[in-house]
Amino acid sequence: MEILGIDIGGSGVKGAPVDIENGKLLAERHRIKTPKPATPQAIAGVVAKIARHFAWTGPIGCALPARVKHGVALTAANIDKGWIGTNAARLIDEATGCPTFVLNDADAAGVAEMAFGAGRGRHDYVLVLTVGTGIGSALFIHQTLVPNTELGHLELDGHDAESRASDAARKREDLSWHAWARRFQRYLSHVEFLLAPDLIIIGGGVSRPKKWAKFGDRLQTQAELMPALLQNEAGIIGAAYSARVLLEPEVTR
């Protein structure tokens, strides 16, 4: 079964058809720069362009940088605040003419890792953290997603954790990898204290092998700790895989 996966980000909107049986992209991903401002109508237009690029007429799964409930965006991160309260699933459905399922972007990346990546075959308590512009989180209990956890917004030093411990914070403050790892360790220890997962998977840009090699061995957790495997394709794959529910009757998107 093939589903078009779309990953909506603050800098780019990426998409590709995905074989949801094995998690493989069936074509080279197509990327379009995120419009400014990234309003719902503008983004929906970009998604429609990507669908046309692949001559797509089937189901679509979209990863959105927002908390999403029943297809409606409840927040907006790195996209226009006009998304808040927008029925994103309906909007993209109307723009593309294709049935659409929408979920949080970190949740999508986590779903991909659990189905086809570092969490495959794990049936215990798994936390996926995506570290890049911000910090996203996806929590799984026996392979079941607990959606919209948004653990990047836990408090750290009186601020949102992602404003202090994300990769963007490392770049903004010109921190060495070792200095940043010490800061991220504080966040990681706090999250582990609260949730006590069996496995922590670190995704996002810092999971790339060359970056992980610069700091990964400095992180200490009681849980098993490993980098994500799917990297930049995780959002696309997870969005497509999550949209398989559209093939079931009576789905609330």
CSV table of C-alpha atoms in Angstrom, one decimal:
chain,number,residue,atom,x,y,z
A,1,MET,CA,0.0,0.0,0.0
A,2,GLU,CA,1.3,3.4,-1.0
A,3,ILE,CA,0.5,6.7,0.8
A,4,LEU,CA,1.9,10.1,0.2
A,5,GLY,CA,3.8,11.4,3.2
A,6,ILE,CA,4.3,15.2,3.8
A,7,ASP,CA,6.5,16.8,6.4
A,8,ILE,CA,5.7,20.4,7.0
A,9,GLY,CA,8.6,22.4,8.5
A,10,GLY,CA,9.5,26.0,9.2
A,11,SER,CA,12.0,26.1,6.3
A,12,GLY,CA,10.7,23.5,3.9
A,13,VAL,CA,7.7,21.3,3.0
A,14,LYS,CA,8.9,17.8,1.9
A,15,GLY,CA,7.0,14.9,0.5
A,16,ALA,CA,7.3,11.5,-1.1
A,17,PRO,CA,5.1,8.4,-1.7
A,18,VAL,CA,5.9,5.7,0.9
A,19,ASP,CA,5.4,2.0,0.8
A,20,ILE,CA,3.8,1.6,4.3
A,21,GLU,CA,4.6,-2.1,4.4
A,22,ASN,CA,8.3,-1.5,4.6
A,23,GLY,CA,8.7,2.2,5.3
A,24,LYS,CA,10.6,2.9,2.1
A,25,LEU,CA,10.3,6.0,0.0
A,26,LEU,CA,9.2,5.1,-3.5
A,27,ALA,CA,10.6,8.2,-5.2
A,28,GLU,CA,13.0,10.9,-4.4
A,29,ARG,CA,11.5,13.3,-1.9
A,30,HIS,CA,10.3,16.6,-3.4
A,31,ARG,CA,10.9,19.8,-1.3
A,32,ILE,CA,9.4,23.2,-1.6
A,33,LYS,CA,10.5,26.2,0.5
A,34,THR,CA,8.0,27.0,3.2
A,35,PRO,CA,6.2,30.2,2.2
A,36,LYS,CA,6.4,33.3,4.4
A,37,PRO,CA,4.1,33.8,6.1
A,38,ALA,CA,3.4,30.1,6.5
A,39,THR,CA,-0.4,30.6,6.6
A,40,PRO,CA,-2.8,27.6,6.4
A,41,GLN,CA,-3.8,28.6,2.9
A,42,ALA,CA,-0.3,29.1,1.7
A,43,ILE,CA,0.9,25.7,3.1
A,44,ALA,CA,-2.1,23.9,1.8
A,45,GLY,CA,-1.2,25.3,-1.7
A,46,VAL,CA,2.4,23.9,-1.3
A,47,VAL,CA,1.1,20.5,-0.3
A,48,ALA,CA,-1.2,20.5,-3.3
A,49,LYS,CA,1.9,21.3,-5.5
A,50,ILE,CA,3.7,18.3,-4.1
A,51,ALA,CA,0.7,16.1,-4.7
A,52,ARG,CA,0.6,17.2,-8.3
A,53,HIS,CA,4.3,16.6,-8.7
A,54,PHE,CA,3.7,13.0,-7.9
A,55,ALA,CA,0.3,12.9,-9.8
A,56,TRP,CA,-1.1,11.8,-6.5
A,57,THR,CA,-4.8,10.9,-6.0
A,58,GLY,CA,-4.7,8.6,-3.0
A,59,PRO,CA,-4.5,9.1,0.8
A,60,ILE,CA,-2.1,11.7,2.3
A,61,GLY,CA,-0.5,11.8,5.7
A,62,CYS,CA,0.9,15.2,6.9
A,63,ALA,CA,3.2,15.9,9.8
A,64,LEU,CA,2.6,19.4,11.2
A,65,PRO,CA,4.6,21.4,13.8
A,66,ALA,CA,1.6,21.7,16.0
A,67,ARG,CA,-0.4,19.9,18.6
A,68,VAL,CA,-3.1,18.2,16.6
A,69,LYS,CA,-6.4,16.8,17.8
A,70,HIS,CA,-9.0,15.3,15.5
A,71,GLY,CA,-7.3,17.0,12.6
A,72,VAL,CA,-7.4,20.5,14.2
A,73,ALA,CA,-4.2,22.4,15.0
A,74,LEU,CA,-4.2,23.5,18.6
A,75,THR,CA,-0.8,25.3,18.5
A,76,ALA,CA,1.6,26.5,15.9
A,77,ALA,CA,5.5,26.3,16.0
A,78,ASN,CA,7.6,27.9,13.3
A,79,ILE,CA,4.4,28.4,11.2
A,80,ASP,CA,1.8,31.2,11.2
A,81,LYS,CA,-0.4,31.5,14.3
A,82,GLY,CA,-3.4,31.4,11.9
A,83,TRP,CA,-3.1,27.6,12.1
A,84,ILE,CA,-4.4,27.6,15.6
A,85,GLY,CA,-8.0,26.4,15.5
A,86,THR,CA,-7.7,25.4,11.8
A,87,ASN,CA,-9.0,22.0,10.7
A,88,ALA,CA,-5.7,21.1,9.0
A,89,ALA,CA,-7.0,17.7,7.7
A,90,ARG,CA,-10.0,19.3,6.0
A,91,LEU,CA,-8.0,22.2,4.6
A,92,ILE,CA,-5.5,19.9,2.9
A,93,ASP,CA,-8.2,17.5,1.9
A,94,GLU,CA,-9.9,20.3,0.0
A,95,ALA,CA,-6.7,21.7,-1.5
A,96,THR,CA,-5.6,18.3,-2.9
A,97,GLY,CA,-8.8,16.4,-3.4
A,98,CYS,CA,-7.2,13.6,-1.4
A,99,PRO,CA,-8.3,12.2,2.0
A,100,THR,CA,-5.8,13.5,4.6
A,101,PHE,CA,-4.6,12.6,8.0
A,102,VAL,CA,-2.6,15.1,10.1
A,103,LEU,CA,-0.6,14.6,13.2
A,104,ASN,CA,2.2,16.4,15.2
A,105,ASP,CA,5.6,16.3,13.5
A,106,ALA,CA,7.5,14.8,16.4
A,107,ASP,CA,4.8,12.1,16.8
A,108,ALA,CA,5.2,11.3,13.1
A,109,ALA,CA,8.9,10.9,13.4
A,110,GLY,CA,8.4,8.7,16.5
A,111,VAL,CA,5.9,6.5,14.7
A,112,ALA,CA,8.4,6.0,11.9
A,113,GLU,CA,11.2,5.0,14.3
A,114,MET,CA,8.9,2.6,16.2
A,115,ALA,CA,7.6,0.9,13.0
A,116,PHE,CA,10.8,0.9,10.9
A,117,GLY,CA,13.7,2.3,12.8
A,118,ALA,CA,15.5,2.2,16.2
A,119,GLY,CA,12.3,1.3,18.1
A,120,ARG,CA,11.2,-1.5,15.8
A,121,GLY,CA,10.1,-4.6,17.7
A,122,ARG,CA,10.1,-2.8,21.1
A,123,HIS,CA,7.0,-3.4,23.2
A,124,ASP,CA,8.0,-1.6,26.3
A,125,TYR,CA,8.1,2.1,27.3
A,126,VAL,CA,9.9,4.2,24.6
A,127,LEU,CA,10.5,7.9,24.4
A,128,VAL,CA,11.6,9.6,21.1
A,129,LEU,CA,13.1,13.1,21.3
A,130,THR,CA,13.6,15.0,18.1
A,131,VAL,CA,16.3,17.7,18.6
A,132,GLY,CA,16.8,20.4,16.0
A,133,THR,CA,15.2,23.8,15.8
A,134,GLY,CA,13.3,22.8,18.9
A,135,ILE,CA,12.8,19.7,20.9
A,136,GLY,CA,9.9,17.4,20.0
A,137,SER,CA,8.8,14.3,21.8
A,138,ALA,CA,6.8,11.2,21.1
A,139,LEU,CA,5.9,8.7,23.8
A,140,PHE,CA,5.0,5.1,23.2
A,141,ILE,CA,3.7,2.5,25.6
A,142,HIS,CA,3.6,-1.0,24.1
A,143,GLN,CA,3.9,0.5,20.6
A,144,THR,CA,0.9,2.8,21.3
A,145,LEU,CA,1.5,6.5,20.8
A,146,VAL,CA,0.5,9.0,23.5
A,147,PRO,CA,0.1,12.0,21.2
A,148,ASN,CA,1.0,15.7,21.6
A,149,THR,CA,3.3,15.3,24.7
A,150,GLU,CA,5.4,18.4,23.7
A,151,LEU,CA,8.1,17.7,26.3
A,152,GLY,CA,10.4,20.3,24.7
A,153,HIS,CA,8.3,22.9,26.6
A,154,LEU,CA,9.2,21.6,30.0
A,155,GLU,CA,11.0,24.3,32.1
A,156,LEU,CA,14.7,24.4,32.2
A,157,ASP,CA,16.5,27.2,34.0
A,158,GLY,CA,13.3,29.2,33.9
A,159,HIS,CA,12.8,28.8,30.2
A,160,ASP,CA,11.3,26.4,27.7
A,161,ALA,CA,13.8,23.6,27.5
A,162,GLU,CA,14.0,23.8,23.7
A,163,SER,CA,15.1,27.4,24.0
A,164,ARG,CA,18.1,26.3,26.0
A,165,ALA,CA,18.8,22.7,25.0
A,166,SER,CA,17.9,22.4,21.3
A,167,ASP,CA,20.5,22.3,18.5
A,168,ALA,CA,19.3,25.7,17.5
A,169,ALA,CA,20.3,27.0,20.9
A,170,ARG,CA,23.7,25.4,20.5
A,171,LYS,CA,24.3,27.2,17.3
A,172,ARG,CA,22.8,30.5,18.5
A,173,GLU,CA,25.0,30.6,21.6
A,174,ASP,CA,28.0,29.2,19.7
A,175,LEU,CA,28.4,26.3,22.2
A,176,SER,CA,30.9,23.5,21.7
A,177,TRP,CA,29.4,20.1,21.4
A,178,HIS,CA,30.7,19.2,24.8
A,179,ALA,CA,29.2,22.3,26.5
A,180,TRP,CA,25.9,21.7,24.7
A,181,ALA,CA,25.9,18.0,25.8
A,182,ARG,CA,26.2,19.1,29.4
A,183,ARG,CA,23.2,21.3,29.0
A,184,PHE,CA,21.2,18.7,27.1
A,185,GLN,CA,22.1,16.1,29.7
A,186,ARG,CA,20.3,18.2,32.4
A,187,TYR,CA,17.2,18.2,30.2
A,188,LEU,CA,17.5,14.5,29.5
A,189,SER,CA,17.9,13.6,33.2
A,190,HIS,CA,14.8,15.6,34.1
A,191,VAL,CA,12.7,13.9,31.4
A,192,GLU,CA,14.0,10.5,32.5
A,193,PHE,CA,13.2,11.3,36.1
A,194,LEU,CA,9.6,12.2,35.2
A,195,LEU,CA,8.9,9.3,32.8
A,196,ALA,CA,11.4,6.5,33.5
A,197,PRO,CA,11.3,5.0,30.0
A,198,ASP,CA,13.0,1.8,29.0
A,199,LEU,CA,14.5,3.2,25.8
A,200,ILE,CA,15.2,6.8,24.7
A,201,ILE,CA,15.7,7.4,21.0
A,202,ILE,CA,17.3,10.7,20.0
A,203,GLY,CA,16.2,11.9,16.5
A,204,GLY,CA,16.3,15.1,14.5
A,205,GLY,CA,19.4,16.7,13.0
A,206,VAL,CA,21.7,15.7,15.9
A,207,SER,CA,21.1,12.0,15.2
A,208,ARG,CA,23.2,12.1,12.0
A,209,PRO,CA,26.2,9.9,12.6
A,210,LYS,CA,28.8,12.6,12.2
A,211,LYS,CA,27.0,14.8,14.8
A,212,TRP,CA,26.1,12.0,17.2
A,213,ALA,CA,29.8,11.0,17.3
A,214,LYS,CA,30.6,14.4,18.8
A,215,PHE,CA,28.4,14.1,21.9
A,216,GLY,CA,26.5,10.8,22.1
A,217,ASP,CA,29.0,9.1,24.4
A,218,ARG,CA,28.8,11.9,26.9
A,219,LEU,CA,25.1,11.4,27.6
A,220,GLN,CA,24.3,9.2,30.6
A,221,THR,CA,20.9,7.6,31.2
A,222,GLN,CA,19.5,4.7,33.1
A,223,ALA,CA,17.4,3.9,30.1
A,224,GLU,CA,18.9,2.4,27.0
A,225,LEU,CA,19.9,5.3,24.7
A,226,MET,CA,20.4,5.3,20.9
A,227,PRO,CA,20.3,7.6,17.9
A,228,ALA,CA,17.4,7.5,15.5
A,229,LEU,CA,17.9,5.6,12.2
A,230,LEU,CA,15.6,7.3,9.8
A,231,GLN,CA,16.8,10.9,10.2
A,232,ASN,CA,15.4,13.3,7.6
A,233,GLU,CA,12.9,10.8,6.2
A,234,ALA,CA,11.3,10.0,9.5
A,235,GLY,CA,8.6,12.7,9.3
A,236,ILE,CA,7.5,11.7,5.8
A,237,ILE,CA,7.5,8.0,6.6
A,238,GLY,CA,5.7,8.4,9.9
A,239,ALA,CA,3.0,10.7,8.4
A,240,ALA,CA,2.4,8.2,5.6
A,241,TYR,CA,2.3,5.2,8.0
A,242,SER,CA,-0.1,7.0,10.4
A,243,ALA,CA,-2.5,7.8,7.5
A,244,ARG,CA,-3.2,4.1,7.0
A,245,VAL,CA,-6.1,4.7,9.4
A,246,LEU,CA,-7.8,6.4,6.5
A,247,LEU,CA,-8.2,3.0,5.0
A,248,GLU,CA,-10.4,2.0,7.9
A,249,PRO,CA,-14.1,2.9,8.2
A,250,GLU,CA,-15.4,5.7,10.4
A,251,VAL,CA,-12.1,7.4,10.9
A,252,THR,CA,-11.9,10.7,12.8
A,253,ARG,CA,-9.0,12.5,11.2
